[in-house]
Coordinates of C-alpha atoms in Angstrom, one line a residue:
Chain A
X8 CA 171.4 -30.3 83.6
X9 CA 168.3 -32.3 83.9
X10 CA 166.1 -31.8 87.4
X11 CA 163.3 -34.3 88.4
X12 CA 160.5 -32.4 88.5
X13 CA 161.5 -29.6 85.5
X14 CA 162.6 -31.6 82.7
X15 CA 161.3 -35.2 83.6
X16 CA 159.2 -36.8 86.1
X17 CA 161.3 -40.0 87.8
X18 CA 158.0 -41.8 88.3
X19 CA 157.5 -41.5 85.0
X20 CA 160.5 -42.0 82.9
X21 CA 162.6 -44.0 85.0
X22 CA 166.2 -43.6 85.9
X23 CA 167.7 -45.3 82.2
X24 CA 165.2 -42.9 80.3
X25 CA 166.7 -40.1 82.0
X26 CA 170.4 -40.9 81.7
X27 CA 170.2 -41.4 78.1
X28 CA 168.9 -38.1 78.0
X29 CA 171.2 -36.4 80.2
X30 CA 174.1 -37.7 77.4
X31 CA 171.3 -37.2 74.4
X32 CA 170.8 -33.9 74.7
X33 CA 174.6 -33.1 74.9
X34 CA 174.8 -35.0 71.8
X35 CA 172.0 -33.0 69.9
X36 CA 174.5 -30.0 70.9
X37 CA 177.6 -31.3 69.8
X38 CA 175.9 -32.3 66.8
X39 CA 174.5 -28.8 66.4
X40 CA 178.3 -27.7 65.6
X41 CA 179.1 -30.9 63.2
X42 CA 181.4 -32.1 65.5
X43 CA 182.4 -35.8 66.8
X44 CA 181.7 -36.7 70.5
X45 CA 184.5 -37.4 72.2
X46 CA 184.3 -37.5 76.5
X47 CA 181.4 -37.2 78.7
X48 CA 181.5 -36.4 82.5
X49 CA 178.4 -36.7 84.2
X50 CA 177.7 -35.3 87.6
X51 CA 174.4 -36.5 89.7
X52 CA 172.9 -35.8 92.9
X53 CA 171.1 -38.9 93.8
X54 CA 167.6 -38.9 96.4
X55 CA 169.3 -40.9 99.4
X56 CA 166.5 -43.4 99.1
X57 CA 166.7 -45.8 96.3
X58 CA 169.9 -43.7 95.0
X59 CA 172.3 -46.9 94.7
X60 CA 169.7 -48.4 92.0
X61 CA 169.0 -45.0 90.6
X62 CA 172.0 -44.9 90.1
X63 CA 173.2 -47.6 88.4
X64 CA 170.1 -47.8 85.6
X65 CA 170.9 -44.1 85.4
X66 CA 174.6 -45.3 84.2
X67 CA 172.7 -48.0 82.0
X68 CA 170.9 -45.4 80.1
X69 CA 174.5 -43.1 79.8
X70 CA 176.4 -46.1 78.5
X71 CA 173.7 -47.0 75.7
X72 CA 174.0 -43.8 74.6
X73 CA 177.7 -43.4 74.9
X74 CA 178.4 -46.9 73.1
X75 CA 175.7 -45.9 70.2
X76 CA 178.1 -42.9 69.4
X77 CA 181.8 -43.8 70.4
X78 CA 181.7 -42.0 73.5
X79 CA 184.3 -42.5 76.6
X80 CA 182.2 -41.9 79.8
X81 CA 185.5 -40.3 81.0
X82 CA 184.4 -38.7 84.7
X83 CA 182.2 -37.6 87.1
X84 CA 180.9 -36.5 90.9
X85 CA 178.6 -38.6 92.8
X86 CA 176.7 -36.7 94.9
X87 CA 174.0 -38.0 98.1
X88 CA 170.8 -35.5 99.2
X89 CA 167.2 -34.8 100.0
X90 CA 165.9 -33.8 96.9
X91 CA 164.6 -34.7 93.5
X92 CA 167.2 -36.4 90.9
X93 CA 169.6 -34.1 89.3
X94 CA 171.9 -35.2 86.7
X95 CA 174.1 -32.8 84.3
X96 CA 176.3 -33.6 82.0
X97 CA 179.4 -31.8 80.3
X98 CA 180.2 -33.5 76.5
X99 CA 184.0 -32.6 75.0
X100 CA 183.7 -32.8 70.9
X101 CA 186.3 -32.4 68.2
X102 CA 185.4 -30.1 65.4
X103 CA 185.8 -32.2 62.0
X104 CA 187.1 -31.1 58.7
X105 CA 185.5 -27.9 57.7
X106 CA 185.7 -26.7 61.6
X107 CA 183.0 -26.0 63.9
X108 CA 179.4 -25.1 62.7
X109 CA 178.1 -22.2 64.4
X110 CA 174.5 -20.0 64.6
X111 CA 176.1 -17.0 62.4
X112 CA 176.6 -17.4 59.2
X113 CA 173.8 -18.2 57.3
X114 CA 172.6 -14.8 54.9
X115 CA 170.0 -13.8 52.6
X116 CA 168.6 -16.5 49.8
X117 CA 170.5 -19.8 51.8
X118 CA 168.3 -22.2 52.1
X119 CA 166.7 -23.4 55.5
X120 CA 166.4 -27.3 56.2
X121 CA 165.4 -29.9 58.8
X122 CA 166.1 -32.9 59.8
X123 CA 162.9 -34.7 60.6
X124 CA 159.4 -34.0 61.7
X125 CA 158.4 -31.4 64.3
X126 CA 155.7 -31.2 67.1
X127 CA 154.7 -33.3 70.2
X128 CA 157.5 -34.5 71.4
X129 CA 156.2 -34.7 75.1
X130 CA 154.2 -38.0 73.7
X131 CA 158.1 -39.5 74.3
X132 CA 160.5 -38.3 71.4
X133 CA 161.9 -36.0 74.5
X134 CA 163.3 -38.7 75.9
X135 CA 163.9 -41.1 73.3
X136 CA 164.9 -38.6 70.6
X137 CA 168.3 -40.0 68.7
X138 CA 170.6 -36.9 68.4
X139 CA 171.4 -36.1 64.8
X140 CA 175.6 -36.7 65.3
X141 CA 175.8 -39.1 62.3
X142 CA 173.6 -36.8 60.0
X143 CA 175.7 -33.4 60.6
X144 CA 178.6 -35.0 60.1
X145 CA 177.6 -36.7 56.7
X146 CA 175.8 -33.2 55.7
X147 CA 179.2 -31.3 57.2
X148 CA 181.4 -33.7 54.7
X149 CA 179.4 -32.9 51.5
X150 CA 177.7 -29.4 51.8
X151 CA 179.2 -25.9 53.4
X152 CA 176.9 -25.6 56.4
X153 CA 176.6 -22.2 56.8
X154 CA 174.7 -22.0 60.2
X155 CA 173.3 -24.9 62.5
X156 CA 171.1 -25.2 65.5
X157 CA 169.8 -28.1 67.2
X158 CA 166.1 -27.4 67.7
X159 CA 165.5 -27.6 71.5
X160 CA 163.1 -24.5 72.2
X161 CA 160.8 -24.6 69.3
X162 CA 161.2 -24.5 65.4
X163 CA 160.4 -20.7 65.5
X164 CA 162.9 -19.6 68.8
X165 CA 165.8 -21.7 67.6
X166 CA 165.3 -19.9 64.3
X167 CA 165.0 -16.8 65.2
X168 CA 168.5 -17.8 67.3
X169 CA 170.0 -18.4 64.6
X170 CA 168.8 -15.4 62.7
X171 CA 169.9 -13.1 65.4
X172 CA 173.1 -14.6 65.6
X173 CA 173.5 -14.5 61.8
X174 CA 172.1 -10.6 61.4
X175 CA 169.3 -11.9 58.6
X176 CA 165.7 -13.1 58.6
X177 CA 163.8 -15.8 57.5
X178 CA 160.8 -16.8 55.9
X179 CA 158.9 -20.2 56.3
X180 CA 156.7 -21.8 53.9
X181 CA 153.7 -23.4 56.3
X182 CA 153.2 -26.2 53.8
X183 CA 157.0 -27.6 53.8
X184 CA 156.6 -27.4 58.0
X185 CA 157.3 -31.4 58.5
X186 CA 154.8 -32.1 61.4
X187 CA 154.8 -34.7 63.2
X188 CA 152.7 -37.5 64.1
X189 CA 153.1 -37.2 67.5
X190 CA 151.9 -33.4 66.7
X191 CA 148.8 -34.5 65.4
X192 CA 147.7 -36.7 68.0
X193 CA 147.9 -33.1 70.8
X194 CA 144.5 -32.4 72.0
X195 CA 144.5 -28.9 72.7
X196 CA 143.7 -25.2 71.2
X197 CA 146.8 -25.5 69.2
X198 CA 147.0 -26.6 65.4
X199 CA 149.5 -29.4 64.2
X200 CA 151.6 -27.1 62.5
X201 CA 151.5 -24.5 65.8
X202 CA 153.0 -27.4 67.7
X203 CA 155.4 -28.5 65.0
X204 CA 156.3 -24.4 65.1
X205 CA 156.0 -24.2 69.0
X206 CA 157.2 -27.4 71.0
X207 CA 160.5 -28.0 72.1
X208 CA 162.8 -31.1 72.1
X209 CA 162.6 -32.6 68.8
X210 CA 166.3 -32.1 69.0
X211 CA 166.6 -32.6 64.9
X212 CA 168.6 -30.3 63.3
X213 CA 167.6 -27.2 61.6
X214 CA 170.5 -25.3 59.1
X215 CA 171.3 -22.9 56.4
X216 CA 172.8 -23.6 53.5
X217 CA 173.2 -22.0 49.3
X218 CA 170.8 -22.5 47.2
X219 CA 173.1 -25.1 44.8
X220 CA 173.8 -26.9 48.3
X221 CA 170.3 -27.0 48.8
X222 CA 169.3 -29.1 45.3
X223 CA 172.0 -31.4 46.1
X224 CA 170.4 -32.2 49.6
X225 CA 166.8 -32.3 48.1
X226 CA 167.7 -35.7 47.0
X227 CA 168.1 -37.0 50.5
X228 CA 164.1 -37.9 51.5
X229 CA 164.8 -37.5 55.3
X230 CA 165.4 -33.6 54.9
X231 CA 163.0 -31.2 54.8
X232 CA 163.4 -27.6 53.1
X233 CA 161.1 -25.5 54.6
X234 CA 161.6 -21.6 53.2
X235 CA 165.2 -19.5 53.0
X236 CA 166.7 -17.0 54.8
X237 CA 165.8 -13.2 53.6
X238 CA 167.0 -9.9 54.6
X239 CA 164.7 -9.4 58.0
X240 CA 162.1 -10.2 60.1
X241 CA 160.5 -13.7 60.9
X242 CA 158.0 -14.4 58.4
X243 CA 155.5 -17.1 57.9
X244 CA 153.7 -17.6 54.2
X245 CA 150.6 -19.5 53.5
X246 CA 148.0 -19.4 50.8
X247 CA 150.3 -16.6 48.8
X248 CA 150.8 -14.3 52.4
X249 CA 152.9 -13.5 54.9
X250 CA 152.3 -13.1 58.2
X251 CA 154.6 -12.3 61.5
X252 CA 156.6 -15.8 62.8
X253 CA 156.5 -15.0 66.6
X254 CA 159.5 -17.0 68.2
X255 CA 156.6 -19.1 70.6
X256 CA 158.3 -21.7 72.4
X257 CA 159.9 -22.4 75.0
X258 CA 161.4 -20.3 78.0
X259 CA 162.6 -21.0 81.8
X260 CA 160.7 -18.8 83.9
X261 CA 162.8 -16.4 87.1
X262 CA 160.7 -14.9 89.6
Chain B
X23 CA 178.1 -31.3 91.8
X24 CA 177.2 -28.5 95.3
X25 CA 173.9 -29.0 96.3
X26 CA 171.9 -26.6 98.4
X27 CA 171.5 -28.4 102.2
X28 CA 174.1 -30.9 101.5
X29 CA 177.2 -29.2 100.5
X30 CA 176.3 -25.8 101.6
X31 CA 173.0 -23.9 103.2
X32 CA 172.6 -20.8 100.5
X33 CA 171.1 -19.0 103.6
X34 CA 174.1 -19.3 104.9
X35 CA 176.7 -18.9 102.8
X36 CA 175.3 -17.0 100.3
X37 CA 175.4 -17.4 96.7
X38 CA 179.1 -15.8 95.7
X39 CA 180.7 -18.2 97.7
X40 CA 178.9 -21.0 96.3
X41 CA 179.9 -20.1 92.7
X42 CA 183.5 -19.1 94.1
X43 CA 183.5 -22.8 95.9
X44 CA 181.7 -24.6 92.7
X45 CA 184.6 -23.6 90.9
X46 CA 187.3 -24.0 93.5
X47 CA 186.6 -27.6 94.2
X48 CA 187.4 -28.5 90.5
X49 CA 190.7 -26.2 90.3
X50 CA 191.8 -28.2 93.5
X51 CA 191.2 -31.5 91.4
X52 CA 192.8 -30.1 88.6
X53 CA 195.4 -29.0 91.0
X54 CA 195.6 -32.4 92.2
X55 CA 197.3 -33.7 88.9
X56 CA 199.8 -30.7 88.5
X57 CA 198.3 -29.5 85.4
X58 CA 196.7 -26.0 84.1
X59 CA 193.3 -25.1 84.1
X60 CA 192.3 -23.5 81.0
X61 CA 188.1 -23.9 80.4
X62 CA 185.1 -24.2 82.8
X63 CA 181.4 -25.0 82.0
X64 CA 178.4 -24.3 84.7
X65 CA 175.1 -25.9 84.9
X66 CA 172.9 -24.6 87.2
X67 CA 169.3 -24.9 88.8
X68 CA 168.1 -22.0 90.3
X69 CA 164.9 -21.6 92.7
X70 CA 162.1 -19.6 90.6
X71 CA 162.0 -16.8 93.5
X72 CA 164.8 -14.9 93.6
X73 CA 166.7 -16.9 91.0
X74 CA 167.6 -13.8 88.8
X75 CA 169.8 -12.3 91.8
X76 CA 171.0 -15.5 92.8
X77 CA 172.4 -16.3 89.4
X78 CA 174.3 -13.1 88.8
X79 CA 176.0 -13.3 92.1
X80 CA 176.7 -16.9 91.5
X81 CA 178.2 -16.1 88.9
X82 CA 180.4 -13.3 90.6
X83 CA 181.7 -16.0 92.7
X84 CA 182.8 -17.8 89.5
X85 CA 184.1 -15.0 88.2
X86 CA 186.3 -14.4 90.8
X87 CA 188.2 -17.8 91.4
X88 CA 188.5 -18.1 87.1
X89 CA 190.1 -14.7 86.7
X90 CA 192.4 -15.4 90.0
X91 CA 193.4 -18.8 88.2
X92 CA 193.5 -17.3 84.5
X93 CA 190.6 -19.9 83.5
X94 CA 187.6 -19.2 81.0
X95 CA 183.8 -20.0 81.7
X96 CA 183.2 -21.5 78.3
X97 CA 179.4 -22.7 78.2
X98 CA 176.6 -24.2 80.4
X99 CA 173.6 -24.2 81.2
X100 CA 171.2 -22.5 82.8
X101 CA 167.9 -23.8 84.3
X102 CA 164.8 -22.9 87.3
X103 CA 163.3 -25.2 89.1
X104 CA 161.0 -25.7 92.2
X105 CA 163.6 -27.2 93.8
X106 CA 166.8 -25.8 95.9
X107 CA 170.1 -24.3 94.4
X108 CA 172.2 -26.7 92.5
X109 CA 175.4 -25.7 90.8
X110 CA 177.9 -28.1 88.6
X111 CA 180.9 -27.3 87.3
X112 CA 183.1 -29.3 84.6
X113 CA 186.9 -27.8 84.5
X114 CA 188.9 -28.5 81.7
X115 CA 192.7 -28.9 82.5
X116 CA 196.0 -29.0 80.2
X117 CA 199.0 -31.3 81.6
X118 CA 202.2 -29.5 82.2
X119 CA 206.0 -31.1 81.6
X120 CA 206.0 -34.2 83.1
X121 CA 202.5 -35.0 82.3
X122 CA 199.1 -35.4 84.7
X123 CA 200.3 -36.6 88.4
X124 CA 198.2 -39.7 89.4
X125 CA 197.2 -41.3 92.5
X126 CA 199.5 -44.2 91.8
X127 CA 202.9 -44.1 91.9
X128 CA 204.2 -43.5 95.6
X129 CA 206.1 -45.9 96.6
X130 CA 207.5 -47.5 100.0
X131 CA 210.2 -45.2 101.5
X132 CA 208.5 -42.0 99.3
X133 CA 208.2 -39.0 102.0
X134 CA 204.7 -37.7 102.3
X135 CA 203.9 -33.9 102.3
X136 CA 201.1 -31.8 102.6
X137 CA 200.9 -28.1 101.8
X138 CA 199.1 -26.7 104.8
X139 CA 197.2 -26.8 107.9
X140 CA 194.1 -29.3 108.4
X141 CA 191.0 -29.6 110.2
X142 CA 188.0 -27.6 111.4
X143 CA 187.2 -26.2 107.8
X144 CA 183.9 -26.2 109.0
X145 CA 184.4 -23.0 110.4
X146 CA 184.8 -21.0 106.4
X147 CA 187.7 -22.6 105.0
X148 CA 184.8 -25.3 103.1
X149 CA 184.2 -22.2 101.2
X150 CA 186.9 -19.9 101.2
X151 CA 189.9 -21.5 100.6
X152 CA 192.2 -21.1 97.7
X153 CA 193.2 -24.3 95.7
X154 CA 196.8 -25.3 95.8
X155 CA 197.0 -24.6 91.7
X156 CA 200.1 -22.6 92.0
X157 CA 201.8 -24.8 94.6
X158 CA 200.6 -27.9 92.8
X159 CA 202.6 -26.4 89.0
X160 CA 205.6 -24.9 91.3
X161 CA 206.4 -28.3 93.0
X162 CA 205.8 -30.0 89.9
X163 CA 208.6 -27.9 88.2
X164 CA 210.6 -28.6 90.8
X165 CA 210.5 -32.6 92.0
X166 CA 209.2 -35.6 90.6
X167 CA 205.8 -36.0 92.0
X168 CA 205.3 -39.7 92.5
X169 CA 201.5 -39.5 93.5
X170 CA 199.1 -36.9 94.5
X171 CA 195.5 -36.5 95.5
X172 CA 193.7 -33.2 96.7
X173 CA 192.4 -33.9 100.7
X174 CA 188.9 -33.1 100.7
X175 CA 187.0 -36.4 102.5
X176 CA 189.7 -36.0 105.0
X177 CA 193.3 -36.7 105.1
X178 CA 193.0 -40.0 106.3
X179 CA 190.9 -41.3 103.3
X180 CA 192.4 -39.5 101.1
X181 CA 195.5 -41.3 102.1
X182 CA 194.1 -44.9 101.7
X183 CA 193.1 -43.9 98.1
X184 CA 196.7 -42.8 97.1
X185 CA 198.0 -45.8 99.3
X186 CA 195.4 -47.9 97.4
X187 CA 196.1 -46.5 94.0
X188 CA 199.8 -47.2 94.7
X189 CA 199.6 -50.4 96.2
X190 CA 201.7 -49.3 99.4
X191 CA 200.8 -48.5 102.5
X192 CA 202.0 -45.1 104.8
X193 CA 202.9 -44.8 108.3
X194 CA 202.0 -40.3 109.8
X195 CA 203.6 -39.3 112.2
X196 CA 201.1 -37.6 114.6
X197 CA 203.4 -34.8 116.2
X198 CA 204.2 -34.4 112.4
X199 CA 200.5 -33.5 111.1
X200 CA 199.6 -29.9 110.9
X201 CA 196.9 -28.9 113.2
X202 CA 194.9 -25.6 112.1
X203 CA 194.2 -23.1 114.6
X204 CA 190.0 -24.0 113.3
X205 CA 190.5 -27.8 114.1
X206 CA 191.4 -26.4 117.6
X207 CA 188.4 -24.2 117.8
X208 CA 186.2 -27.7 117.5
X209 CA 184.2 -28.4 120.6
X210 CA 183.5 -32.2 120.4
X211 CA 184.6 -35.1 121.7
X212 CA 187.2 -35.2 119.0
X213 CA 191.0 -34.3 120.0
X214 CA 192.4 -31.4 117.2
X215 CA 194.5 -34.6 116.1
X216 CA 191.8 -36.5 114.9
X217 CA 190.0 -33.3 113.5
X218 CA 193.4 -32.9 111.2
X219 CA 192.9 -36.2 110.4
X220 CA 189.5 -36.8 109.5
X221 CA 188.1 -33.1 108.6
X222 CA 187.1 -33.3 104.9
X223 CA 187.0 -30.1 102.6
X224 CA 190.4 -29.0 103.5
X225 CA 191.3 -28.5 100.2
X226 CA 195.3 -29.2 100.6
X227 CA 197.4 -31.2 98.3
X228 CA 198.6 -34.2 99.6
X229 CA 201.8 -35.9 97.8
X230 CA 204.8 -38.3 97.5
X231 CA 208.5 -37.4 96.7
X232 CA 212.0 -39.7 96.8
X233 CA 213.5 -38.7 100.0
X234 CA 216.3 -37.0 97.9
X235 CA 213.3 -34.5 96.2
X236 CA 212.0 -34.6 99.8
X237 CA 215.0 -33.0 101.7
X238 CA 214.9 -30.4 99.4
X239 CA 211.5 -29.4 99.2
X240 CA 212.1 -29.4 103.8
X241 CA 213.3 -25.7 103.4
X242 CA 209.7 -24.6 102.3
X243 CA 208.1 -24.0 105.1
X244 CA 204.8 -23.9 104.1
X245 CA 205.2 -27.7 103.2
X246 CA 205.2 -30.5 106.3
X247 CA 206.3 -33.9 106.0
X248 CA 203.5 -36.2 107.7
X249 CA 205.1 -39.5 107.2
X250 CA 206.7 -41.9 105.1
X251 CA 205.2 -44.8 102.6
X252 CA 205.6 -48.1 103.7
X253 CA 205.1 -51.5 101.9
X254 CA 201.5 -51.9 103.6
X255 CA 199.2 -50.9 106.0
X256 CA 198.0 -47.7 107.0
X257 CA 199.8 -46.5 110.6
X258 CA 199.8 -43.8 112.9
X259 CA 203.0 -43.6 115.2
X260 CA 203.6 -41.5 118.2
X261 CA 205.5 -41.3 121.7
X262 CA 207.4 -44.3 120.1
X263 CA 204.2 -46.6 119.5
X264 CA 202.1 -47.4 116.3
X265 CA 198.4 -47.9 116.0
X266 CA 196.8 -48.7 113.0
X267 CA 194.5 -45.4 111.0
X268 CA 191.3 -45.6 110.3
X269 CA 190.0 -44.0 106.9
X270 CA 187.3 -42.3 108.9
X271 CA 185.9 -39.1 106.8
X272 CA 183.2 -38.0 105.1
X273 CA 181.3 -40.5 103.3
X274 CA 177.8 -40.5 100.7
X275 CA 175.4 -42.5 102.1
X276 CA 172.8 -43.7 100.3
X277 CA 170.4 -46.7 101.3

């Protein structure tokens, strides 16, 4: 569920920014589990005023996104109201071969990987981000994926996920951290590599796999092995030392 | 898709019966096409204050209308915003014997049915009634259902979409139409007849049978036969005349 207001500003993204998303970001999940997208239904509760064109570019941004990964737009509610644009969207995937990828599995001396570079995405990879479908199901054809996670909250909170989820730890090496250049261009208190740790909605995918798996992958350019799963804890090393990997990133606030 | 101040007022109603009603609105669609429901998926937005205790009693309400019709919550999503109580909920449903019931299919001469009392739902049947799931897989073990929709903008819309689906038209018999004792309670310049007839959120199945399936399904008498379909036209007889029937209900509106 995207709201105007939370996870976009209408003003700023416009309507076909914000359907692609709504579809995207269903995508980035099904890909998280190496499946294929199969049927989308989208519900939306439109502002009364200006909903009809809203509407329709919102539709334009779901279909592009839709046609780009072979994916029936299958049902829906349309919905009138007062307040801000809200669009959510529910994605049905088939598992593929090996069967569905999950957050547990990965243990002690697999090898962690990503998909692509991490950090800044608020400079517009948050909307425009392609989901990673095509890559998890070419890496679930030739490797044993032993755990997945699409990386929505933060390299180091969808880590620890799937740590927790998996009962291991795992160290990262700060060099092998892909940062972005969107990263590098944030103007605040933060380093490069704290945003590539930090920032949410990269959406690229982040998975465990052995060690012989690993070489194999080494020899694709576009992935990125940055450290291995170990016993416990959340480590970061740098320089020869390892420090505490606190899972920064981020969370939807309840009063 | 409910929406806080256009489907319900969360003041009001409360949060259970938003979640039970969230769900109940898709188990009357799913009820609508005779089949199972087996899997649900939530999204939500919740206000920041008091969102914690909002969820968990949404979430009650759920609860209660997936265990009553033997359906999982499988997923969702879970966001806060500073805006009001939104709720979205994707059922998954399973076709039984003869496959999904449509819209299409009545033809002229079909009997029409509906499986209870209609108008007034204003006054807590919007958010307490119970879809017509059993009724829907009983009567489909039973009859060929030509056509069927679920009457929630109103019975007489929801008639010109299954006469528009079908390419026939229907002629209701006004004495024939059940009247409930809440469409009487209405103080308006509406008669109870017109309340039965344009009152949206009733929630009851509306469907088409042979005359042969018809005449059997009479000795139920929780069922009523409205009318008949006819080869066009939508008609509303009584005291010997026939007037033409609007598809007056509830309507979006955008501009």
């Amino acid at each position: 569920m995207l709201l105007d207001g939370s996870c976009f500003r209408l003003a700023e993204a416009g309507p076909f920014r914000v359907g692609r998303k709504a579809l995207a970001v269903n995508l980035s999940d099904i890909a998280a589990m190496a499946a294929k997208p199969v049927a989308a239904f989208a519900a939306v509760g439109l502002p009364r005023r200006g909903g009809r064109d809203i509407a329709e570019e919102l539709f334009r941004g779901l279909r592009s996104m839709a046609d780009q990964f072979d994916t029936a737009i299958a049902g829906g509610d349309t919905n009138s109201w007062d307040g801000p644009l809200v669009i959510s969207v529910t994605l049905v995937g088939e598992p593929m071969g090996r069967g569905p990828v999950r957050r547990r599995g990965a243990q002690p001396g697999d090898w962690l990987f990503v998909t692509g570079p991490l950090g800044g995405s608020i400079h517009g990879k948050h909307l425009d981000f392609t989901p990673r479908v095509n890559e998890a199901l070419q890496l679930h054809a030739v490797v044993n994926l032993h755990a997945m996670i699409d990386i929505s909250d933060g390299l180091a909170t969808d880590l620890a996920k799937l740590c927790a989820e998996s009962r291991c730890g795992a160290a990262v090496r700060a060099e092998a951290v892909p940062i972005s250049d969107d990263a590098r261009k944030m103007d605040d208190n933060l380093s490069p590599l704290e945003h590539a740790l930090r920032d949410g909605e990269d959406f690229e995918l982040l998975f465990a796999v052995s060690p012989e798996d690993g070489r194999r992958l080494l020899a694709d350019g576009a992935l990125c092995q940055i450290g291995e799963c170990v016993a416990d804890g959340l480590w970061l090393e740098r320089a020869g030392t390892r420090e505490p990997l606190a899972p920064q990133g981020y969370e939807h606030k309840l009063e």
